[in-house]
Amino acid sequence: MADVQYGHFVAGQTVAGTSGRFGDIFNPSFGEVTAQVALATATEVDQAVQAAKAAQPGWAALNPQRRARVMFKFKSLLEDNMDELAKLLSEQHGKVIADSKGDIQRGLEVIEFACGVPHLMKGEYSEGAGPGIDVYSMRQPLGVVAGITPFNFPAMIPMWMFGVAIACGNTFVLKPSEKDPGVPIRLGELFMEAGAPEGVLNVVNGDKEAVDAILAHPDIKAVSFVGSSDIAQYVYATGTATGKRVQAMGGAKNHGIVLPDADMDQTVQDIIGAAYGSAGERCMALSVAVCVGDKTADTLIEKLLPEIDALRVGIATDPEAHYGPVITAAHRDKIARYIQMSVDEGAKLIVDGRDFSLQGYEDGFFIGPSLFDDVTSDMQSYKDEIFGPVLQVMRAQTVEQAMNLASNHQYGNGVAIFTRNGQAAREFAQRVNVGMVGINVPIPVPVAYHSFGGWKRSAFGDVNQHGPEGIRFYTKVKTVTQRWPEGDVTDQSFIIPTMQ
Ligand code: NAD
């Protein structure tokens, strides 16, 4: 047994798991088990739901400004605890400290957005819609809602969800990834410290058993999921079948389209960071570079090579490292298998990261950067998400061909175009069949006050994360038609009322 054992955080208390089932948590830089996490049963999920249910009416009854005050305080606690949180995040995830701070900061920005909830929840009002009749609408919380999150953004993604949901007056059950639950548990504790009543935010650790218990629970009104596409589709189908509102974000394969007129030096810098940052374990990683014209491809590769050579792969706490290890040995091996698959399929391997080993940390889950050329759309290694530090270069002869690659791919999370041509970029943004578009921006993650969401197999459900769509997801609209009659009683009417 490891020294640290994570249980759950329910009704403001840390509680030990009772299932007797545990998952291992690694420090991926060392390849060692450093902690264990309890995996919840349906009974434990129910305990968290009951805590959330008990807290919900009181929380929703607070005026929105008072709920916002907890968000303000929570934001400042995140800032105060940034170093501690980033260290814990890096130790369990493997991303470098600066990147962990970015993960927390992006979540914090959603909390900042949620501080505006008194304004964001305002309804609409139509005076004099008929004789003495006014119509108004209000947004009301759903009740108890749940979030199920992936390993790769253990701070940002939980905050995308609970930040908005709780500000709107819902109470929350979070089921974070069992691979790095340390930061999500700390977020629960800090949220209490910020003044949230007990039961408003609960964290239940677990695996499929806990997810299934959430999906089946009659008191959970909505489920937000982020993870891989097959599980997202399963969560969407199962959750909606039991009448829940569900948004389920899935995997990705993000293309960067490089036009011949792009600023090549800047494009190379952008692609290097977006392809290899966080070891490629980002749903918005730029994993395919589509070059328009052979000359563009040759120049891009020529300029990428020294930059790839200069990449420093190190332990997560190495301040000089560009990226750290991947999450598990199994995931590293899966990435290596995709590299071999790509070779077997006929792609040209220019840089092979498979033999990389970090001296002194030979047990760490490291993999060096890989670069392919001549990747084609029929290859399975192109169709699938690899989720590692592998960049696949493709060659297209026209912008139209390049755009069609992104548009026709099964995933449609993000896409970027690199060009100096405003007209081409504008047309591309309008026509491409992908949910988030960057124009000379390699990772077009929308800011907190816009909404995040891909298309096709990158998202199931209609409503995106955070921003205005987040408010819509976590509230339901009630519309009131009111009349305060004076004078004579009017006759009965058997026809549908109109405003004639
Ligand atoms: P994952 O699908 O393995 O796990 C996500 C969550 O689902 C976890 O909480 C996990 O416990 C749970 N889960 C795992 N297997 C399950 C099963 N069989 N039944 C029910 N629940 C199950 O994903 P991951 O490996 O943690 O994260 C990486 C994936 O997430 C990548 O595909 C990445 O692209 C995607 N992702 C997408 C976005 C987005 O917004 N589109 C953002 C981040 C990550």
Coordinates of C-alpha atoms and ligand atoms in Angstrom, one line a residue:
M1 CA 0.0 0.0 0.0
A2 CA 1.3 3.5 -0.9
D3 CA 1.5 6.1 1.9
V4 CA -1.2 8.3 0.4
Q5 CA -4.7 7.0 0.0
Y6 CA -7.3 9.1 -1.6
G7 CA -10.9 8.5 -0.5
H8 CA -13.8 10.8 -1.5
F9 CA -14.9 14.3 -0.5
V10 CA -18.6 14.2 0.5
A11 CA -20.6 16.8 2.4
G12 CA -17.5 18.8 3.2
Q13 CA -15.6 15.8 4.7
T14 CA -12.9 13.5 3.4
V15 CA -14.2 10.0 3.7
A16 CA -12.4 6.7 3.1
G17 CA -13.6 4.4 0.4
T18 CA -15.5 1.3 1.4
S19 CA -15.4 -0.8 -1.7
G20 CA -12.1 -2.4 -1.0
R21 CA -11.1 -1.6 -4.6
F22 CA -8.3 0.8 -5.3
G23 CA -6.5 2.2 -8.3
D24 CA -2.8 3.0 -8.4
I25 CA -1.6 6.6 -8.9
F26 CA 1.8 6.9 -10.5
N27 CA 4.4 9.7 -10.6
P28 CA 5.0 9.2 -14.3
S29 CA 8.4 10.9 -14.2
F30 CA 9.7 8.1 -11.9
G31 CA 7.4 5.4 -13.0
E32 CA 6.5 4.7 -9.4
V33 CA 3.2 4.2 -7.6
T34 CA 3.0 7.1 -5.1
A35 CA -0.6 6.9 -4.0
Q36 CA -3.8 4.9 -4.3
V37 CA -7.3 6.0 -4.9
A38 CA -10.5 4.4 -3.7
L39 CA -12.9 3.3 -6.4
A40 CA -16.5 4.0 -5.4
T41 CA -19.5 1.7 -5.5
A42 CA -23.0 2.8 -6.4
T43 CA -23.7 3.2 -2.7
E44 CA -20.9 5.7 -2.3
V45 CA -22.0 7.6 -5.4
D46 CA -25.5 7.7 -3.8
Q47 CA -24.1 9.2 -0.6
A48 CA -22.5 12.0 -2.5
V49 CA -25.8 12.6 -4.5
Q50 CA -27.7 12.7 -1.2
A51 CA -25.3 15.3 0.2
A52 CA -25.7 17.3 -2.9
K53 CA -29.5 17.0 -2.9
A54 CA -29.7 18.1 0.7
A55 CA -27.6 21.2 0.0
Q56 CA -29.3 22.2 -3.3
P57 CA -32.4 24.1 -2.2
G58 CA -30.5 26.3 0.3
W59 CA -27.8 27.0 -2.2
A60 CA -30.2 27.9 -5.0
A61 CA -32.2 30.1 -2.6
L62 CA -29.1 32.3 -2.0
N63 CA -29.2 35.4 -4.2
P64 CA -26.8 35.0 -7.1
Q65 CA -24.5 37.7 -5.8
R66 CA -23.9 35.7 -2.7
R67 CA -23.1 32.6 -4.7
A68 CA -20.8 34.8 -6.8
R69 CA -19.0 35.9 -3.6
V70 CA -17.9 32.2 -3.0
M71 CA -16.6 32.2 -6.6
F72 CA -14.6 35.3 -6.0
K73 CA -13.1 33.9 -2.8
F74 CA -12.4 30.5 -4.5
K75 CA -10.6 32.3 -7.3
S76 CA -8.3 34.1 -4.9
L77 CA -7.6 30.8 -3.0
L78 CA -6.6 29.2 -6.4
E79 CA -4.1 32.1 -6.8
D80 CA -2.8 31.7 -3.3
N81 CA -2.4 27.9 -3.7
M82 CA -1.2 27.9 -7.3
D83 CA 2.3 26.6 -6.6
E84 CA 1.1 23.8 -4.4
L85 CA -1.6 22.8 -6.8
A86 CA 0.7 22.9 -9.8
K87 CA 3.3 20.7 -8.1
L88 CA 0.7 18.1 -7.2
L89 CA -0.7 18.2 -10.7
S90 CA 2.7 17.8 -12.3
E91 CA 3.6 14.9 -9.9
Q92 CA 0.5 12.9 -10.8
H93 CA 0.0 13.9 -14.5
G94 CA 3.6 14.4 -15.7
K95 CA 3.1 17.8 -17.4
V96 CA 5.7 20.4 -16.6
I97 CA 5.0 22.9 -13.8
A98 CA 4.5 25.9 -16.2
D99 CA 1.9 23.8 -18.1
S100 CA 0.2 22.7 -14.9
K101 CA -0.1 26.4 -13.9
G102 CA -1.7 27.0 -17.3
D103 CA -4.1 24.1 -16.6
I104 CA -5.1 25.7 -13.3
Q105 CA -5.2 29.2 -14.8
R106 CA -7.6 28.2 -17.6
G107 CA -10.0 26.8 -15.0
L108 CA -9.6 29.9 -12.8
E109 CA -10.7 32.0 -15.8
V110 CA -13.9 30.0 -15.9
I111 CA -14.4 30.8 -12.2
E112 CA -13.9 34.5 -13.1
F113 CA -16.5 34.1 -15.7
A114 CA -18.8 32.4 -13.2
C115 CA -18.4 35.4 -10.8
G116 CA -20.7 37.3 -13.3
V117 CA -23.5 34.9 -12.7
P118 CA -26.0 37.5 -11.4
H119 CA -25.9 39.1 -14.9
L120 CA -25.5 35.8 -16.8
M121 CA -28.7 34.3 -15.3
K122 CA -30.9 37.3 -16.1
G123 CA -34.1 36.4 -18.0
E124 CA -36.0 38.4 -20.6
Y125 CA -39.1 40.6 -20.1
S126 CA -41.7 41.8 -22.6
E127 CA -44.0 44.4 -21.3
G128 CA -47.5 44.8 -22.7
A129 CA -47.5 41.6 -24.8
G130 CA -51.3 41.8 -24.7
P131 CA -53.9 43.9 -22.9
G132 CA -52.5 44.1 -19.4
I133 CA -50.2 41.1 -20.1
D134 CA -46.5 40.9 -19.5
V135 CA -44.3 37.9 -20.3
Y136 CA -41.0 37.2 -18.6
S137 CA -38.6 34.3 -18.5
M138 CA -36.2 33.2 -15.8
R139 CA -33.3 30.7 -15.7
Q140 CA -33.5 28.2 -12.9
P141 CA -30.9 25.6 -11.8
L142 CA -31.5 21.9 -12.7
G143 CA -30.8 20.5 -9.2
V144 CA -28.0 17.9 -8.6
V145 CA -25.7 17.6 -11.6
A146 CA -22.5 15.6 -12.2
G147 CA -19.2 15.9 -14.1
I148 CA -17.0 13.1 -15.3
T149 CA -13.5 14.2 -16.3
P150 CA -10.4 12.9 -18.1
F151 CA -6.8 12.7 -16.8
N152 CA -5.3 15.3 -19.1
F153 CA -6.7 18.5 -17.5
P154 CA -7.4 17.6 -13.9
A155 CA -7.9 21.2 -12.9
M156 CA -9.3 23.1 -15.9
I157 CA -12.0 20.6 -17.0
P158 CA -13.6 20.1 -13.5
M159 CA -13.7 23.9 -13.2
W160 CA -15.3 24.2 -16.7
M161 CA -18.1 22.2 -15.2
F162 CA -18.6 22.8 -11.5
G163 CA -17.7 26.5 -11.8
V164 CA -20.6 27.3 -14.0
A165 CA -23.0 24.7 -12.6
I166 CA -22.6 25.7 -9.0
A167 CA -22.7 29.5 -9.7
C168 CA -26.1 28.8 -11.4
G169 CA -27.5 27.3 -8.1
N170 CA -26.9 23.6 -8.8
T171 CA -25.0 21.3 -6.5
F172 CA -22.4 19.0 -8.0
V173 CA -20.9 15.5 -7.9
L174 CA -17.5 15.4 -9.6
K175 CA -16.0 12.0 -10.7
P176 CA -12.5 12.9 -11.8
S177 CA -10.1 10.6 -13.6
E178 CA -8.8 7.9 -11.3
K179 CA -5.3 8.5 -12.8
D180 CA -4.7 11.9 -11.1
P181 CA -7.4 12.7 -8.6
G182 CA -5.2 14.7 -6.2
V183 CA -5.9 18.2 -7.6
P184 CA -9.7 17.6 -8.0
I185 CA -9.9 16.6 -4.3
R186 CA -7.9 19.7 -3.4
L187 CA -10.4 21.8 -5.4
G188 CA -13.2 20.4 -3.4
E189 CA -11.5 21.3 -0.1
L190 CA -10.6 24.8 -1.3
F191 CA -14.2 25.4 -2.5
M192 CA -15.4 24.7 1.0
E193 CA -12.7 27.0 2.4
A194 CA -14.1 29.7 0.0
G195 CA -17.4 29.5 2.0
A196 CA -19.5 27.0 0.1
P197 CA -21.9 25.1 2.3
E198 CA -21.2 21.4 2.7
G199 CA -22.6 19.2 0.0
V200 CA -22.4 21.9 -2.7
L201 CA -19.4 20.3 -4.3
N202 CA -18.6 16.6 -3.8
V203 CA -15.8 14.6 -5.3
V204 CA -16.3 10.8 -5.8
N205 CA -13.4 8.8 -7.1
G206 CA -13.9 5.8 -9.2
D207 CA -14.0 4.1 -12.6
K208 CA -16.7 2.7 -14.8
E209 CA -18.7 1.4 -11.8
A210 CA -19.0 5.0 -10.5
V211 CA -19.8 6.4 -13.9
D212 CA -22.5 3.8 -14.4
A213 CA -24.0 4.7 -11.0
I214 CA -24.0 8.4 -12.0
L215 CA -25.7 7.6 -15.3
A216 CA -28.4 5.5 -13.6
H217 CA -29.0 7.8 -10.6
P218 CA -32.6 9.3 -10.8
D219 CA -31.6 12.4 -8.7
I220 CA -28.9 13.5 -11.1
K221 CA -30.4 15.8 -13.7
A222 CA -27.5 16.5 -16.0
V223 CA -24.1 14.9 -16.8
S224 CA -21.2 16.7 -18.3
F225 CA -18.5 14.4 -19.7
V226 CA -15.1 14.9 -21.2
G227 CA -12.9 12.0 -22.3
S228 CA -12.4 9.6 -25.3
S229 CA -15.0 9.4 -28.0
D230 CA -16.3 5.8 -27.5
I231 CA -16.9 6.5 -23.8
A232 CA -18.4 9.9 -24.6
Q233 CA -20.8 8.2 -26.9
Y234 CA -21.7 5.6 -24.3
V235 CA -22.2 8.3 -21.6
Y236 CA -24.4 10.3 -24.0
A237 CA -26.5 7.4 -25.0
T238 CA -26.9 6.0 -21.5
G239 CA -27.5 9.3 -19.8
T240 CA -30.0 10.6 -22.2
A241 CA -31.9 7.3 -22.2
T242 CA -32.6 7.9 -18.5
G243 CA -33.9 11.4 -19.2
K244 CA -30.8 13.4 -18.3
R245 CA -29.4 16.4 -20.1
V246 CA -25.9 15.3 -21.3
Q247 CA -23.0 17.0 -23.0
A248 CA -20.2 14.6 -23.8
M249 CA -16.9 15.8 -25.3
G250 CA -14.7 13.2 -27.0
G251 CA -11.3 12.8 -28.7
A252 CA -9.7 14.8 -31.5
K253 CA -7.3 14.9 -34.4
N254 CA -6.5 18.5 -35.0
H255 CA -5.1 19.7 -38.3
G256 CA -2.9 22.7 -38.9
I257 CA -3.2 23.9 -42.5
V258 CA -0.1 25.6 -43.7
L259 CA -0.4 27.8 -46.8
P260 CA 2.6 28.7 -48.9
D261 CA 2.3 32.4 -47.8
A262 CA 2.5 31.6 -44.1
D263 CA 5.1 33.2 -41.9
M264 CA 7.1 30.0 -41.8
D265 CA 9.3 30.8 -38.8
Q266 CA 6.3 31.7 -36.6
T267 CA 4.3 28.7 -37.9
V268 CA 7.1 26.4 -36.9
Q269 CA 7.2 27.8 -33.4
D270 CA 3.5 27.5 -33.1
I271 CA 3.3 23.9 -34.4
I272 CA 6.2 22.7 -32.2
G273 CA 4.5 23.9 -29.1
A274 CA 1.0 22.7 -30.1
A275 CA 2.2 19.3 -31.3
Y276 CA 4.6 18.3 -28.6
G277 CA 3.5 20.4 -25.6
S278 CA 2.2 18.3 -22.7
A279 CA 3.6 15.3 -24.6
G280 CA 0.7 15.7 -27.1
E281 CA -1.8 14.7 -24.4
R282 CA -4.2 17.6 -25.2
C283 CA -7.5 17.3 -27.0
M284 CA -6.5 20.5 -28.8
A285 CA -3.0 19.2 -29.7
L286 CA -2.1 20.0 -33.2
S287 CA -1.2 16.4 -34.4
V288 CA -1.4 16.8 -38.2
A289 CA 0.3 19.5 -40.3
V290 CA -1.2 19.7 -43.8
C291 CA 1.1 21.6 -46.1
V292 CA -0.3 23.1 -49.3
G293 CA 2.3 22.4 -52.0
D294 CA 5.4 20.2 -51.8
K295 CA 7.7 23.3 -51.3
T296 CA 5.7 24.3 -48.2
A297 CA 6.1 20.8 -46.8
D298 CA 9.8 20.7 -47.5
T299 CA 10.4 24.1 -45.9
L300 CA 8.3 23.2 -42.9
I301 CA 10.1 20.0 -42.3
E302 CA 13.5 21.5 -42.8
K303 CA 12.7 24.2 -40.2
L304 CA 11.0 21.8 -37.8
L305 CA 14.0 19.4 -37.6
P306 CA 16.4 21.6 -35.6
E307 CA 13.5 22.6 -33.3
I308 CA 12.6 19.0 -32.6
D309 CA 16.2 18.3 -32.0
A310 CA 16.3 21.1 -29.4
L311 CA 13.3 19.8 -27.5
R312 CA 14.1 18.9 -24.0
V313 CA 12.1 16.0 -22.5
G314 CA 12.5 15.9 -18.7
I315 CA 10.8 15.2 -15.5
A316 CA 7.7 17.2 -14.7
T317 CA 9.5 19.4 -12.2
D318 CA 12.5 20.2 -14.5
P319 CA 12.0 23.9 -15.2
E320 CA 14.0 23.6 -18.4
A321 CA 11.9 20.7 -19.8
H322 CA 9.5 21.4 -22.7
Y323 CA 7.5 18.4 -21.9
G324 CA 7.4 15.5 -19.5
P325 CA 6.4 11.9 -19.4
V326 CA 3.0 10.5 -20.6
I327 CA 0.5 9.3 -18.1
T328 CA 1.2 5.6 -17.9
A329 CA 3.5 2.9 -19.3
A330 CA 0.5 1.4 -21.2
H331 CA -0.2 4.7 -22.9
R332 CA 3.5 5.1 -23.9
D333 CA 3.4 1.7 -25.4
K334 CA 0.2 2.5 -27.3
I335 CA 1.9 5.6 -28.8
A336 CA 4.9 3.4 -29.8
R337 CA 2.5 0.9 -31.4
Y338 CA 0.9 3.8 -33.5
I339 CA 4.3 4.8 -34.6
Q340 CA 5.0 1.3 -35.9
M341 CA 1.6 1.1 -37.5
S342 CA 2.3 4.4 -39.3
V343 CA 5.6 3.0 -40.6
D344 CA 3.9 -0.2 -41.7
E345 CA 1.3 1.8 -43.5
G346 CA 3.9 3.5 -45.6
A347 CA 4.4 6.9 -43.9
K348 CA 7.9 8.2 -43.8
L349 CA 9.4 8.3 -40.3
I350 CA 11.8 11.3 -40.1
V351 CA 12.2 11.5 -36.3
D352 CA 11.6 8.4 -34.2
G353 CA 11.0 9.1 -30.4
R354 CA 10.6 5.5 -29.4
D355 CA 14.1 4.8 -28.2
F356 CA 14.2 7.9 -25.9
S357 CA 15.3 7.2 -22.3
L358 CA 16.0 9.8 -19.7
Q359 CA 19.2 9.2 -17.9
G360 CA 18.6 8.6 -14.2
Y361 CA 14.8 8.2 -14.8
E362 CA 14.8 5.1 -16.9
D363 CA 11.5 3.9 -15.3
G364 CA 9.7 7.1 -16.2
F365 CA 7.0 7.0 -18.9
F366 CA 9.0 9.0 -21.4
I367 CA 8.7 9.0 -25.2
G368 CA 10.7 11.3 -27.5
P369 CA 9.1 13.5 -30.2
S370 CA 8.3 11.8 -33.5
L371 CA 7.8 13.3 -36.9
F372 CA 6.2 11.7 -40.0
D373 CA 6.0 12.8 -43.6
D374 CA 3.9 11.5 -46.4
V375 CA 0.9 10.5 -44.2
T376 CA -2.2 9.8 -46.2
S377 CA -5.9 9.9 -45.3
D378 CA -6.4 6.1 -45.7
M379 CA -3.9 5.2 -42.9
Q380 CA -5.4 4.0 -39.7
S381 CA -2.7 5.9 -37.8
Y382 CA -4.1 9.1 -39.3
K383 CA -7.8 8.2 -38.7
D384 CA -7.2 7.5 -35.0
E385 CA -6.2 9.8 -32.2
I386 CA -2.7 8.9 -31.0
F387 CA -2.6 11.4 -28.0
G388 CA 1.2 11.5 -27.9
P389 CA 4.2 13.6 -29.1
V390 CA 3.8 12.5 -32.7
L391 CA 3.3 15.0 -35.6
Q392 CA 2.1 13.7 -38.9
V393 CA 2.8 15.8 -42.0
M394 CA 0.5 15.5 -45.0
R395 CA 0.9 17.0 -48.4
A396 CA -2.1 18.6 -50.3
Q397 CA -1.9 20.4 -53.6
T398 CA -4.7 22.9 -53.0
V399 CA -6.2 24.7 -50.0
E400 CA -9.5 23.0 -50.9
Q401 CA -7.9 19.5 -50.5
A402 CA -6.3 20.5 -47.2
M403 CA -9.5 21.8 -45.9
N404 CA -11.4 18.7 -46.9
L405 CA -9.0 16.5 -44.9
A406 CA -10.0 18.4 -41.7
S407 CA -13.7 18.5 -42.7
N408 CA -13.9 14.8 -43.6
H409 CA -12.1 13.5 -40.5
Q410 CA -14.2 11.6 -38.0
Y411 CA -13.1 14.1 -35.3
G412 CA -13.9 17.9 -35.5
N413 CA -12.5 19.4 -32.4
G414 CA -10.0 22.1 -33.5
V415 CA -8.3 23.2 -36.7
A416 CA -5.8 25.9 -37.5
I417 CA -4.8 27.7 -40.6
F418 CA -1.5 29.5 -41.0
T419 CA -1.5 32.2 -43.7
R420 CA -1.1 35.9 -44.4
N421 CA -4.1 35.8 -46.7
G422 CA -7.1 37.3 -44.9
Q423 CA -9.6 36.3 -47.6
A424 CA -8.4 32.6 -47.6
A425 CA -8.5 32.5 -43.8
R426 CA -12.0 34.0 -43.7
E427 CA -13.4 31.6 -46.2
F428 CA -11.7 28.6 -44.5
A429 CA -13.2 29.6 -41.1
Q430 CA -16.7 29.8 -42.6
R431 CA -16.5 26.5 -44.5
V432 CA -14.5 24.1 -42.5
N433 CA -16.5 21.3 -40.8
V434 CA -14.8 21.7 -37.4
G435 CA -16.0 23.3 -34.2
M436 CA -13.1 25.5 -33.1
V437 CA -10.9 27.3 -35.6
G438 CA -7.6 29.1 -35.2
I439 CA -6.3 31.7 -37.7
N440 CA -2.6 31.8 -37.0
V441 CA -3.5 30.5 -33.6
P442 CA -2.3 26.9 -33.1
I443 CA -4.5 25.9 -30.1
P444 CA -7.8 27.8 -30.5
V445 CA -9.3 27.0 -27.1
P446 CA -11.9 29.7 -26.7
V447 CA -11.6 32.1 -23.7
A448 CA -13.8 31.4 -20.7
Y449 CA -16.6 33.8 -21.8
H450 CA -17.0 32.0 -25.1
S451 CA -17.9 28.3 -25.3
F452 CA -15.7 25.2 -25.9
G453 CA -16.9 22.3 -28.1
G454 CA -16.0 20.3 -31.1
W455 CA -18.1 18.8 -33.9
K456 CA -18.7 15.2 -35.2
R457 CA -17.2 12.5 -32.9
S458 CA -15.5 15.2 -30.8
A459 CA -18.8 16.0 -29.0
F460 CA -22.1 14.3 -28.4
G461 CA -25.0 16.6 -27.4
D462 CA -25.8 20.1 -28.6
V463 CA -24.6 22.4 -25.9
N464 CA -20.9 23.3 -25.3
Q465 CA -18.8 23.9 -22.2
H466 CA -18.6 27.1 -20.2
G467 CA -19.3 30.6 -21.6
P468 CA -23.0 31.3 -22.5
E469 CA -23.6 27.7 -23.5
G470 CA -22.4 26.5 -20.1
I471 CA -25.1 28.8 -18.5
R472 CA -27.7 27.3 -20.8
F473 CA -26.6 23.7 -20.1
Y474 CA -26.9 24.1 -16.3
T475 CA -30.2 26.0 -16.2
K476 CA -33.7 25.6 -17.5
V477 CA -35.9 28.4 -18.7
K478 CA -39.3 29.1 -17.2
T479 CA -41.5 31.6 -19.0
V480 CA -44.3 33.4 -17.1
T481 CA -47.3 35.1 -18.7
Q482 CA -48.9 37.4 -16.2
R483 CA -52.1 39.5 -16.1
W484 CA -53.5 41.5 -13.2
P485 CA -57.1 42.0 -14.3
E486 CA -59.1 45.0 -13.2
G487 CA -62.8 45.6 -13.7
D488 CA -65.4 43.2 -15.3
V489 CA -64.9 39.5 -15.4
T490 CA -64.3 38.4 -19.0
D491 CA -66.1 35.5 -20.7
Q492 CA -64.8 32.0 -20.9
S493 CA -62.8 31.2 -24.0
F494 CA -62.4 27.9 -25.6
I495 CA -59.9 29.0 -28.3
I496 CA -56.2 29.2 -27.8
P497 CA -55.3 32.6 -26.4
T498 CA -53.8 35.0 -29.0
M499 CA -52.7 38.6 -28.6
Q500 CA -55.1 40.1 -31.2
Ligands
NAD1 P1 -11.2 8.2 -20.9 O1 -12.3 8.2 -21.8 O2 -10.4 7.0 -20.7 O3 -11.7 8.6 -19.4 C1 -12.5 9.7 -19.2 C2 -13.4 9.4 -18.0 O4 -14.3 8.3 -18.3 C3 -12.7 9.1 -16.7 O5 -13.3 9.8 -15.6 C4 -12.8 7.6 -16.6 O6 -12.8 7.1 -15.3 C5 -14.1 7.3 -17.3 N1 -14.1 6.0 -17.9 C6 -13.1 5.3 -18.5 N2 -13.5 4.2 -19.0 C7 -14.8 4.1 -18.8 C8 -15.8 3.2 -19.2 N3 -15.5 2.0 -19.8 N4 -17.1 3.4 -18.9 C9 -17.4 4.6 -18.2 N5 -16.5 5.5 -17.9 C10 -15.3 5.3 -18.2 O7 -10.3 9.5 -21.3 P2 -8.8 9.9 -20.7 O8 -7.8 8.9 -21.2 O9 -8.9 10.1 -19.3 O10 -8.6 11.3 -21.4 C11 -8.1 11.4 -22.7 C12 -9.2 11.6 -23.7 O11 -10.0 12.7 -23.4 C13 -8.7 11.8 -25.1 O12 -9.4 11.1 -26.1 C14 -8.9 13.3 -25.3 O13 -9.0 13.8 -26.6 C15 -10.2 13.5 -24.6 N6 -10.4 14.9 -24.2 C16 -11.3 15.6 -24.8 C17 -11.5 16.9 -24.5 C18 -12.6 17.7 -25.2 O14 -13.0 18.7 -24.7 N7 -13.1 17.3 -26.4 C19 -10.8 17.5 -23.5 C20 -9.8 16.8 -22.9 C21 -9.6 15.4 -23.2

